[in-house]
GROMACS .gro file of C-alpha atoms in nm:
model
  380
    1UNK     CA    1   7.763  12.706   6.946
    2UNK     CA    2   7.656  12.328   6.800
    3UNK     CA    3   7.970  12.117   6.763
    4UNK     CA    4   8.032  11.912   6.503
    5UNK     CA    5   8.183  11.667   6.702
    6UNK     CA    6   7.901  11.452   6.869
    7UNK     CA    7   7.923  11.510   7.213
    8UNK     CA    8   7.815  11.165   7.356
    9UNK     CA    9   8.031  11.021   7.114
   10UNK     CA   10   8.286  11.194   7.217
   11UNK     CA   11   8.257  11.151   7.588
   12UNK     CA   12   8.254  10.756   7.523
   13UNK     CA   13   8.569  10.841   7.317
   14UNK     CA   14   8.744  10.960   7.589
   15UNK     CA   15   8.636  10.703   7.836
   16UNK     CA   16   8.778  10.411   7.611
   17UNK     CA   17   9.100  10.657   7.603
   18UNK     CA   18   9.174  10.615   7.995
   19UNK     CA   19   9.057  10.312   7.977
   20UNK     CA   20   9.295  10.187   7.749
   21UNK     CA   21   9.564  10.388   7.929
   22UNK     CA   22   9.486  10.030   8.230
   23UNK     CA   23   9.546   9.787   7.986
   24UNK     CA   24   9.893   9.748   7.954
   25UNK     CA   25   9.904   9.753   7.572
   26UNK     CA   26  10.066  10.151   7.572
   27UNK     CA   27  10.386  10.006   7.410
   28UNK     CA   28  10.192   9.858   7.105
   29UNK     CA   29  10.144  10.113   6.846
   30UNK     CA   30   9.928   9.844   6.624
   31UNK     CA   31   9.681   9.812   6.942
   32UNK     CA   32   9.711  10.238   6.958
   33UNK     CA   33   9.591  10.250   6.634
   34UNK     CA   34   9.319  10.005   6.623
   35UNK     CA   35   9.143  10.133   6.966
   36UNK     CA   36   9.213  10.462   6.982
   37UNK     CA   37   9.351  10.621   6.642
   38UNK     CA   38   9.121  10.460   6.405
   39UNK     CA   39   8.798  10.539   6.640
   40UNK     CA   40   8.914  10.887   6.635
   41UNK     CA   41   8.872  10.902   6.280
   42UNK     CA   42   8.577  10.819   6.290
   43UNK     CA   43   8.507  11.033   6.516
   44UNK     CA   44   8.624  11.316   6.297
   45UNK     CA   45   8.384  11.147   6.034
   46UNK     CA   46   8.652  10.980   5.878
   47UNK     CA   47   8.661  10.610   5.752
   48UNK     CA   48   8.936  10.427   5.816
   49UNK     CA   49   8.812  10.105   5.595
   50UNK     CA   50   8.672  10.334   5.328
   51UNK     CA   51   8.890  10.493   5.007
   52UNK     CA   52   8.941  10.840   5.136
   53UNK     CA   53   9.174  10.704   5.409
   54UNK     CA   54   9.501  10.538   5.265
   55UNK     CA   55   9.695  10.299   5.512
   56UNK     CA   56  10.039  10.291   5.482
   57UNK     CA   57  10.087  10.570   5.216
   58UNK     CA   58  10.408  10.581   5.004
   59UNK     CA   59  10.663  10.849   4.940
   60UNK     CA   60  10.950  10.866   4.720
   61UNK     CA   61  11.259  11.024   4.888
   62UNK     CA   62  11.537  11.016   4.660
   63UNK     CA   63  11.622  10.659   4.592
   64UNK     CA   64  11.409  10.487   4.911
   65UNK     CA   65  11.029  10.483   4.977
   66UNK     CA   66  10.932  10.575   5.312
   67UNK     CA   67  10.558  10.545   5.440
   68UNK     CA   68  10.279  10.748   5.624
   69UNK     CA   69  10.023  10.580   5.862
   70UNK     CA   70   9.754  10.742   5.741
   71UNK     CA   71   9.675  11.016   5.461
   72UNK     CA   72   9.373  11.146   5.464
   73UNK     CA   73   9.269  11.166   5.087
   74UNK     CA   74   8.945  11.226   4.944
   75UNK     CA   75   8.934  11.127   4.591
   76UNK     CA   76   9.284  10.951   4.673
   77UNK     CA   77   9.440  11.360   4.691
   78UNK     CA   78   9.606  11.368   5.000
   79UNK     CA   79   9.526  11.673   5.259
   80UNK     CA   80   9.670  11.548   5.572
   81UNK     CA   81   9.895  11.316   5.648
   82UNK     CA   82   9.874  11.142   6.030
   83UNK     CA   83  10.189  10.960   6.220
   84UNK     CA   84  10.093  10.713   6.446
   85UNK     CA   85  10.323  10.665   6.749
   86UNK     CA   86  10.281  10.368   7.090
   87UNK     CA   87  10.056  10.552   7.343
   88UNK     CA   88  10.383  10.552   7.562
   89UNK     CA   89  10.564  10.662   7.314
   90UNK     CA   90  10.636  11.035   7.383
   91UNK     CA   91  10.591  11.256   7.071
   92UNK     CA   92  10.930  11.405   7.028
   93UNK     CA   93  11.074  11.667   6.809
   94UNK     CA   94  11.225  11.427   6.548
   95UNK     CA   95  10.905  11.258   6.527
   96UNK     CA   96  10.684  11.588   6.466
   97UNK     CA   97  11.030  11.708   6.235
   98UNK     CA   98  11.000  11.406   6.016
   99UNK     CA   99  10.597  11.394   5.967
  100UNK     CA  100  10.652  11.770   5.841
  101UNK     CA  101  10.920  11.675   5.622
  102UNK     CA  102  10.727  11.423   5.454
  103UNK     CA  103  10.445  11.654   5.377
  104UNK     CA  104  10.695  11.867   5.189
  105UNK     CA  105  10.816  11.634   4.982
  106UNK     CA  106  10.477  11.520   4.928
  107UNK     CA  107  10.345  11.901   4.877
  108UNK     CA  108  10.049  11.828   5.156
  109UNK     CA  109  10.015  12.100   5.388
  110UNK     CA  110   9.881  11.981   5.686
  111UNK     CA  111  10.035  11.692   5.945
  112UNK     CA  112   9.921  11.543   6.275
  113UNK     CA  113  10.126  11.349   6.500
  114UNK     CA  114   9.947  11.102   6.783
  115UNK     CA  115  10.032  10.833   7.034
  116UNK     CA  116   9.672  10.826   7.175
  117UNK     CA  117   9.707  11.033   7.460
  118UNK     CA  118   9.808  11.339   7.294
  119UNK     CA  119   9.736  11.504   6.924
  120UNK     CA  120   9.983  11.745   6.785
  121UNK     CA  121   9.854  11.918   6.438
  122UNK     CA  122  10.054  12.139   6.208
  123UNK     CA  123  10.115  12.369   5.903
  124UNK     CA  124  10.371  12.237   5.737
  125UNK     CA  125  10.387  12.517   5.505
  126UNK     CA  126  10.475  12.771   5.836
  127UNK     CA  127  10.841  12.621   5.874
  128UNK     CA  128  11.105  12.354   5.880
  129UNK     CA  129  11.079  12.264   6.274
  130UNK     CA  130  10.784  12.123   6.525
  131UNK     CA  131  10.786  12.495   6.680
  132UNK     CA  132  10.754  12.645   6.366
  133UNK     CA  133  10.471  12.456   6.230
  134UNK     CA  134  10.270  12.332   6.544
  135UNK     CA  135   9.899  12.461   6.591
  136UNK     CA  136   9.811  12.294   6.879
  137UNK     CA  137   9.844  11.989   7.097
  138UNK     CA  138   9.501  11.824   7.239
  139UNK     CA  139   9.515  11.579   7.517
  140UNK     CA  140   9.277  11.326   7.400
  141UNK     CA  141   9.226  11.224   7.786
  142UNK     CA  142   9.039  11.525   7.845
  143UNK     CA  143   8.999  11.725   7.506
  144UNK     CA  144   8.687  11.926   7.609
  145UNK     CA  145   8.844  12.241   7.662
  146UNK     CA  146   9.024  12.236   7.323
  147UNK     CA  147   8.652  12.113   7.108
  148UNK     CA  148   8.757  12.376   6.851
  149UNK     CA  149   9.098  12.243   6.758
  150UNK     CA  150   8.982  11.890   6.705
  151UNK     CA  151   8.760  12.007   6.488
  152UNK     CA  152   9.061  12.134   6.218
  153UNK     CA  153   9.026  11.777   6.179
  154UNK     CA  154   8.709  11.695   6.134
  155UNK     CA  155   8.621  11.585   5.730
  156UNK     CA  156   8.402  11.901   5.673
  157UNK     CA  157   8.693  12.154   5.762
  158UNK     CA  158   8.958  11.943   5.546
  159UNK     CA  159   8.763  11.856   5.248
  160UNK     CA  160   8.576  12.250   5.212
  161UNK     CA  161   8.907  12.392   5.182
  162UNK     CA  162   8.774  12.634   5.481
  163UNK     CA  163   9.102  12.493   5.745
  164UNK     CA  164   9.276  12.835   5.672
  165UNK     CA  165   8.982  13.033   5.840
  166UNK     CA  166   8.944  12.792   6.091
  167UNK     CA  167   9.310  12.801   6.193
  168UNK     CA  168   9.260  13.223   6.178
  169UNK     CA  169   8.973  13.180   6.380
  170UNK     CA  170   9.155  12.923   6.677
  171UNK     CA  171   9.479  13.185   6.697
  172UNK     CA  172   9.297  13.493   6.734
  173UNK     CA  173   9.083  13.304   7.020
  174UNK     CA  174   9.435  13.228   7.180
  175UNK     CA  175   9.539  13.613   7.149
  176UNK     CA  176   9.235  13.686   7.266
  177UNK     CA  177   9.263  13.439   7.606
  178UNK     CA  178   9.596  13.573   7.607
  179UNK     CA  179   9.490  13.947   7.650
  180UNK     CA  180   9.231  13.867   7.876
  181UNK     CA  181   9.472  13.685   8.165
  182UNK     CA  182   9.713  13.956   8.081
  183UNK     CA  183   9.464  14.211   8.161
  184UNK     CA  184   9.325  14.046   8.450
  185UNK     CA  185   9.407  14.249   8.705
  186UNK     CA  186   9.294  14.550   8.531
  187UNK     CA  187   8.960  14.374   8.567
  188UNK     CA  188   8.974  14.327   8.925
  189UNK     CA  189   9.023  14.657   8.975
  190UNK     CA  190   8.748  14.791   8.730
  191UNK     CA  191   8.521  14.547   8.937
  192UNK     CA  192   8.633  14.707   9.234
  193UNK     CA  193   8.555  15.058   9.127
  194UNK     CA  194   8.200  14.938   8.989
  195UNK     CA  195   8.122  14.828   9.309
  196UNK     CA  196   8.255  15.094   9.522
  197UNK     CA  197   8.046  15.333   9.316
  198UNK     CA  198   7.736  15.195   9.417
  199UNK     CA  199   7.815  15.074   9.843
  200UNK     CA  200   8.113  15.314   9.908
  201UNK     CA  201   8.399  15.258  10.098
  202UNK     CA  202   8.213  15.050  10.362
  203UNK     CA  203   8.458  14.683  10.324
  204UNK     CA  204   8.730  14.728  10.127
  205UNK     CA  205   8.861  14.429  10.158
  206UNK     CA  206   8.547  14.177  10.092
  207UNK     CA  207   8.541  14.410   9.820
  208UNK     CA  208   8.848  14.349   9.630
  209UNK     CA  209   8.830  13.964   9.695
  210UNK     CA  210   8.504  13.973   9.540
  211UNK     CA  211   8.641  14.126   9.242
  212UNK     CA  212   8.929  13.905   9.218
  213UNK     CA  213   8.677  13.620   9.183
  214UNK     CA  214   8.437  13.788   8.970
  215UNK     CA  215   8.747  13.903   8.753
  216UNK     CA  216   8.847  13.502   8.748
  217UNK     CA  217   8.514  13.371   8.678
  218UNK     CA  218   8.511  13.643   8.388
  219UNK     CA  219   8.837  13.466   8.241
  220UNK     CA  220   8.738  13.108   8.257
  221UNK     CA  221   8.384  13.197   8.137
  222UNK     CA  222   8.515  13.368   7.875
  223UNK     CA  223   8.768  13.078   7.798
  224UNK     CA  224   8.511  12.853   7.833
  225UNK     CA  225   8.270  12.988   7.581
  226UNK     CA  226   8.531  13.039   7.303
  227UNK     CA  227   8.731  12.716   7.322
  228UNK     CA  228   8.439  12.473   7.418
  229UNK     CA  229   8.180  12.376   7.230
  230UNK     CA  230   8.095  12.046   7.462
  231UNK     CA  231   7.975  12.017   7.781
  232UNK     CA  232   8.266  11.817   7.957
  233UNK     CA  233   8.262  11.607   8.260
  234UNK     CA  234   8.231  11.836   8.585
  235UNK     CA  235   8.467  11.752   8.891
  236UNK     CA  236   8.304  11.894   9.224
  237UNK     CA  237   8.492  12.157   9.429
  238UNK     CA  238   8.857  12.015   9.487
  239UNK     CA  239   8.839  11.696   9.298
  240UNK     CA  240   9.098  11.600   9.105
  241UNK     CA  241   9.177  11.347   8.835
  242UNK     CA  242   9.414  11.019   8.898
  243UNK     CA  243   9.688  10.961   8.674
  244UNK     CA  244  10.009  10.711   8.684
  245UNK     CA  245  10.338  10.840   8.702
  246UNK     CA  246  10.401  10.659   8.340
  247UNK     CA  247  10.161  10.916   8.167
  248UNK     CA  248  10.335  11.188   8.354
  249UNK     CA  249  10.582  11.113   8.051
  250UNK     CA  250  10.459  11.269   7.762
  251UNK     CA  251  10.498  11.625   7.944
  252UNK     CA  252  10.797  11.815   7.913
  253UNK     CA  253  11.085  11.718   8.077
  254UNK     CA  254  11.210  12.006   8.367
  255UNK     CA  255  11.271  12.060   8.705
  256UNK     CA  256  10.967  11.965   8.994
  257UNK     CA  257  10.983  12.124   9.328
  258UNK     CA  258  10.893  11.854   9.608
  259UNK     CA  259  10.676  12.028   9.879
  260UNK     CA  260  10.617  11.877  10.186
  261UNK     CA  261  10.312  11.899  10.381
  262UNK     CA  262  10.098  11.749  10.628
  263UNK     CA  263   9.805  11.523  10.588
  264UNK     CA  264   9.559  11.904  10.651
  265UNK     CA  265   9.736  12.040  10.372
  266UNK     CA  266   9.600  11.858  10.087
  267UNK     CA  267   9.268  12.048  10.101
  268UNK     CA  268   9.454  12.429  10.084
  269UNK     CA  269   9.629  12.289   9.771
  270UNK     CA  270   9.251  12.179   9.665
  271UNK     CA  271   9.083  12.425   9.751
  272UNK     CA  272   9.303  12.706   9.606
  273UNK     CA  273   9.554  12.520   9.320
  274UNK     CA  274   9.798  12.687   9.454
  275UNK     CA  275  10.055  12.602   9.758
  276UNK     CA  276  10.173  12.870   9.994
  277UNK     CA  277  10.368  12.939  10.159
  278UNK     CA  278  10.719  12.885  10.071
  279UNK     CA  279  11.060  13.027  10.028
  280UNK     CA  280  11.142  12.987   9.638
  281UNK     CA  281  11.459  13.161   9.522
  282UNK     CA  282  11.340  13.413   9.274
  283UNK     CA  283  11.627  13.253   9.051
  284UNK     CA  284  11.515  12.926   9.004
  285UNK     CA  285  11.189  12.860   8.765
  286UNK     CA  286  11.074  12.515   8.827
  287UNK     CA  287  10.814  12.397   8.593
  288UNK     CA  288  10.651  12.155   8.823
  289UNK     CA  289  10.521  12.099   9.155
  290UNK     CA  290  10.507  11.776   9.333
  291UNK     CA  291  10.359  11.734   9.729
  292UNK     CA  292  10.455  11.496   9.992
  293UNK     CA  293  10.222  11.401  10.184
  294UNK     CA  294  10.325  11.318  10.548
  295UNK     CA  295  10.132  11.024  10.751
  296UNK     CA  296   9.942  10.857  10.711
  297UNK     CA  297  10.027  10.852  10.383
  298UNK     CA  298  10.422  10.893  10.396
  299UNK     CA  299  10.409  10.944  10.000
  300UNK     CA  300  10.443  11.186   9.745
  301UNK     CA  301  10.121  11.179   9.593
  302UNK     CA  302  10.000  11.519   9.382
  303UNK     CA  303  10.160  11.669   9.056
  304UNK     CA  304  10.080  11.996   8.910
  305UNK     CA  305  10.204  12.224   8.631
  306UNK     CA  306  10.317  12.536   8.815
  307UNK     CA  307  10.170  12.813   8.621
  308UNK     CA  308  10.342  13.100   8.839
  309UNK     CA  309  10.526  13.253   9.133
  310UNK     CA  310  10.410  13.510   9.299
  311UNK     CA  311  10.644  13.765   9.446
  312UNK     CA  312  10.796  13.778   9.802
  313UNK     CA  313  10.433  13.872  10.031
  314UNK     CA  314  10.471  14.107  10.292
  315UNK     CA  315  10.109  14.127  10.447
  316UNK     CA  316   9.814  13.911  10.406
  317UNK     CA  317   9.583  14.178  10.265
  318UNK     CA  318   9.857  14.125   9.942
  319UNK     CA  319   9.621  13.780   9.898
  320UNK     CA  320   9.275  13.908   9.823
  321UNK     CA  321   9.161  13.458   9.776
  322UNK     CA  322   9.293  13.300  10.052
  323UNK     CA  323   9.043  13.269  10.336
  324UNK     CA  324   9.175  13.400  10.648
  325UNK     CA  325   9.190  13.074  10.836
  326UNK     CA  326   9.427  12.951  10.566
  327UNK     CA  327   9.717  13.206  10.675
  328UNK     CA  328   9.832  12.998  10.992
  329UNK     CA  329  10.145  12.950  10.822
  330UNK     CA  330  10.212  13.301  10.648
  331UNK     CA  331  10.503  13.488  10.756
  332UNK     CA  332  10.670  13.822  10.541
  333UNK     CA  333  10.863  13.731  10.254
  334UNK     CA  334  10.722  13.440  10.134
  335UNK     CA  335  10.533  13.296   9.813
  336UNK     CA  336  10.277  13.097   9.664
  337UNK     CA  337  10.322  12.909   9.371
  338UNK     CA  338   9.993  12.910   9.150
  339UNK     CA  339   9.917  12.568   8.944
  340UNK     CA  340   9.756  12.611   8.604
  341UNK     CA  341   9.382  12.527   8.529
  342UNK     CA  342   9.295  12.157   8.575
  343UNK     CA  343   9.713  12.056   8.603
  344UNK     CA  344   9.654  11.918   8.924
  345UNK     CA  345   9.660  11.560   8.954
  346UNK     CA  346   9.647  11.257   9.200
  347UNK     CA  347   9.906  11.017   9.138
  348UNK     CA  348   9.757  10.650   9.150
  349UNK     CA  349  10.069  10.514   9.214
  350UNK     CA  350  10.253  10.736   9.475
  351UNK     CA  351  10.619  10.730   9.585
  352UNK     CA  352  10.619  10.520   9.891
  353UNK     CA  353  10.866  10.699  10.207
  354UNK     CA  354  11.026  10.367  10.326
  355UNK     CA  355  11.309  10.492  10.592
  356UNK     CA  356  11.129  10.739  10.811
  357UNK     CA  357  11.461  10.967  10.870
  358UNK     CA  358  11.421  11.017  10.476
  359UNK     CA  359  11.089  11.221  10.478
  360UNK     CA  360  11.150  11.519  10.368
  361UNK     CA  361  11.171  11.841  10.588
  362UNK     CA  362  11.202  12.132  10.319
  363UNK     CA  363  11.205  12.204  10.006
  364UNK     CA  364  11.332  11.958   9.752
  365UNK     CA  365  11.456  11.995   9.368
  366UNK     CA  366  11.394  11.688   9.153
  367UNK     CA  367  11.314  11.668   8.791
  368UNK     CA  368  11.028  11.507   8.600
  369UNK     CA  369  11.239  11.194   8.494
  370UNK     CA  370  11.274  11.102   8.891
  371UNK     CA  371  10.944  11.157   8.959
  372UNK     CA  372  10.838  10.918   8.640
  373UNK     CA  373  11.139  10.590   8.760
  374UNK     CA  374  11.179  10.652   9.177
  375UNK     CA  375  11.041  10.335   9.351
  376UNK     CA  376  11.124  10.539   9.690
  377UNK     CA  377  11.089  10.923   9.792
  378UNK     CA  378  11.437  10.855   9.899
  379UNK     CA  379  11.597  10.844   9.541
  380UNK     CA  380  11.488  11.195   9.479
   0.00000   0.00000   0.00000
């Protein structure tokens, strides 16, 4: 499908995005809006000097008069109203609370909430509260995967009146992604039978990891083709994006298990986004994952968003991806702690190890605020 949303224009978008996440200027909002906020607009074939964008837009609320950023208002009617926010300024409930409360007084429907790094858009009309109302949340540093939700913004959708059948359109594609990776091992298995239908019984067990990929690929394909409408910037195999700890802020806050591995270990958590293999108590549900990496680089240096646990594994054949050089370090009864999709990162500013007798030997529970303000691995 075409995009509305030029894709070279959006690609240079993007680029100006982590570049201005170098410049030091994240704690001005007026530099946030002027390179990143305003070009988005135009992006979204908007005009941010023309008369269907108001700066600064008033609202009476009871006896004071509070202002909007931006209201995006074709024949000066306003259909959206924007909050701006500091690019390091996380966008917190009472922000995304207050932007929707605005719009009611105001009887405009939809809001959008945006530091420069990340987009939140919403229905004000679904609710009182940010969970009630939110639609989605696009990080602008690498929006390709979320083309389709951008575009609730774009002029076209907002002006035609068509943004209810566009938001229709975006949830069912979630429910139907959501099905999909529910179902996925009912794919692998179908896969499996397919292909033992045709060769027999003859390798089991090349068979089902072949269907574990193919039932992967099928997902991401599939996610790809619905949620994407531009081609975004390929990593090769095990590459992974840099980030500073600082933009590690505007995730959620929650607990990160520390890892500890040696230098060879980087390229299993690579290779597979996943680390294994490890003794998790099945009651604790940490929402991050964070590896220390032992000499030469003494540092704890990758971050990932731990999509799930598996359960205590009892054999090897229980891991149908895993190559079988990559299960020196299996024994019964432990896990492996999946990442999700492209949540891996490299931090450019690691946590140095300065005392030696510090390093850490097992597993370690931190939480995201550490991770963000330690100057040493020892203050975790």
């Amino acid at each position: 499908m075409s995009s509305k949303i030029d894709a070279e224009a959006l690609k240079r978008f993007v680029q100006s995005v982590n570049n201005f996440a170098k410049t030091g200027w994240g704690s001005s909002e007026a530099n946030t809006k002027k390179k990143i906020i305003e070009p988005l607009l135009n992006l979204l074939d908007w005009d941010p000097q023309g008369d269907d964008v108001i700066l600064e837009y008033s609202i009476r609320i009871g006896s004071r008069t509070v202002e909007v950023d931006y209201a995006l208002a074709p024949d000066r009617h306003p259909l959206v109203f924007i909050e701006a926010k500091a690019f390091d300024s996380p966008l917190i409930e009472d922000y995304a609370n207050q932007i929707i409360s605005y719009c009611k007084v105001d009887e405009v429907r939809w809001a959008a909430l945006i530091n420069g790094h990340y987009i939140k858009i919403y229905d004000a009309k679904a609710g009182r509260t940010e969970k009630d109302c939110i639609i989605s949340e696009i990080d602008l540093t690498n929006p390709f995967n979320k083309i389709l939700d951008l575009e609730l913004l774009y002029r076209d959708s907002v002006t035609s009146g068509k943004l209810n059948d566009k938001i229709k359109l975006l949830r069912d594609t979630q429910d139907a992604i959501s099905k999909l990776e529910e179902n996925q091992r009912k794919l692998e298995d179908d896969f499996a039978n397919s292909i033992i239908s045709v060769i027999g019984e003859t390798s089991p067990e090349s068979v089902y990891r072949i269907s574990k990929e193919l039932a992967q690929k099928t997902v991401d394909l599939f996610r790809a083709m619905v949620t994407s409408k531009s081609e975004p910037p390929k990593l090769s195999h095990g590459e992974v994006n840099e980030v500073s700890r600082k933009e590690l802020s505007q995730k959620p806050s929650g607990e990160v298990l520390l890892c500890p591995s040696k230098i060879e270990g980087v390229d299993f958590l690579r290779k597979y986004n996943a680390w294994a293999f490890v003794n998790v108590s099945e009651k604790r549900t940490p929402r991050y994952l964070a590896l220390y990496v032992g000499k030469p680089e003494s540092s704890l240096l990758y971050f990932g968003e731990i999509k799930n646990i598996s359960k205590p594994i009892q054999s090897p054949n229980d891991i149908k991806e895993f190559q079988n050089e990559d299960f020196e370090t299996f024994k019964p009864g432990k896990r492996v702690i999946y990442l999700k999709q492209d949540s891996l990162v490299k931090l450019s500013d690691p946590i140095q190890l300065y005392n030696k007798k510090m390093a850490p030997r097992g597993l370690v529970y931190t939480t995201l605020d550490k991770i963000i303000t330690a100057k040493k691995v020892e203050e975790l």
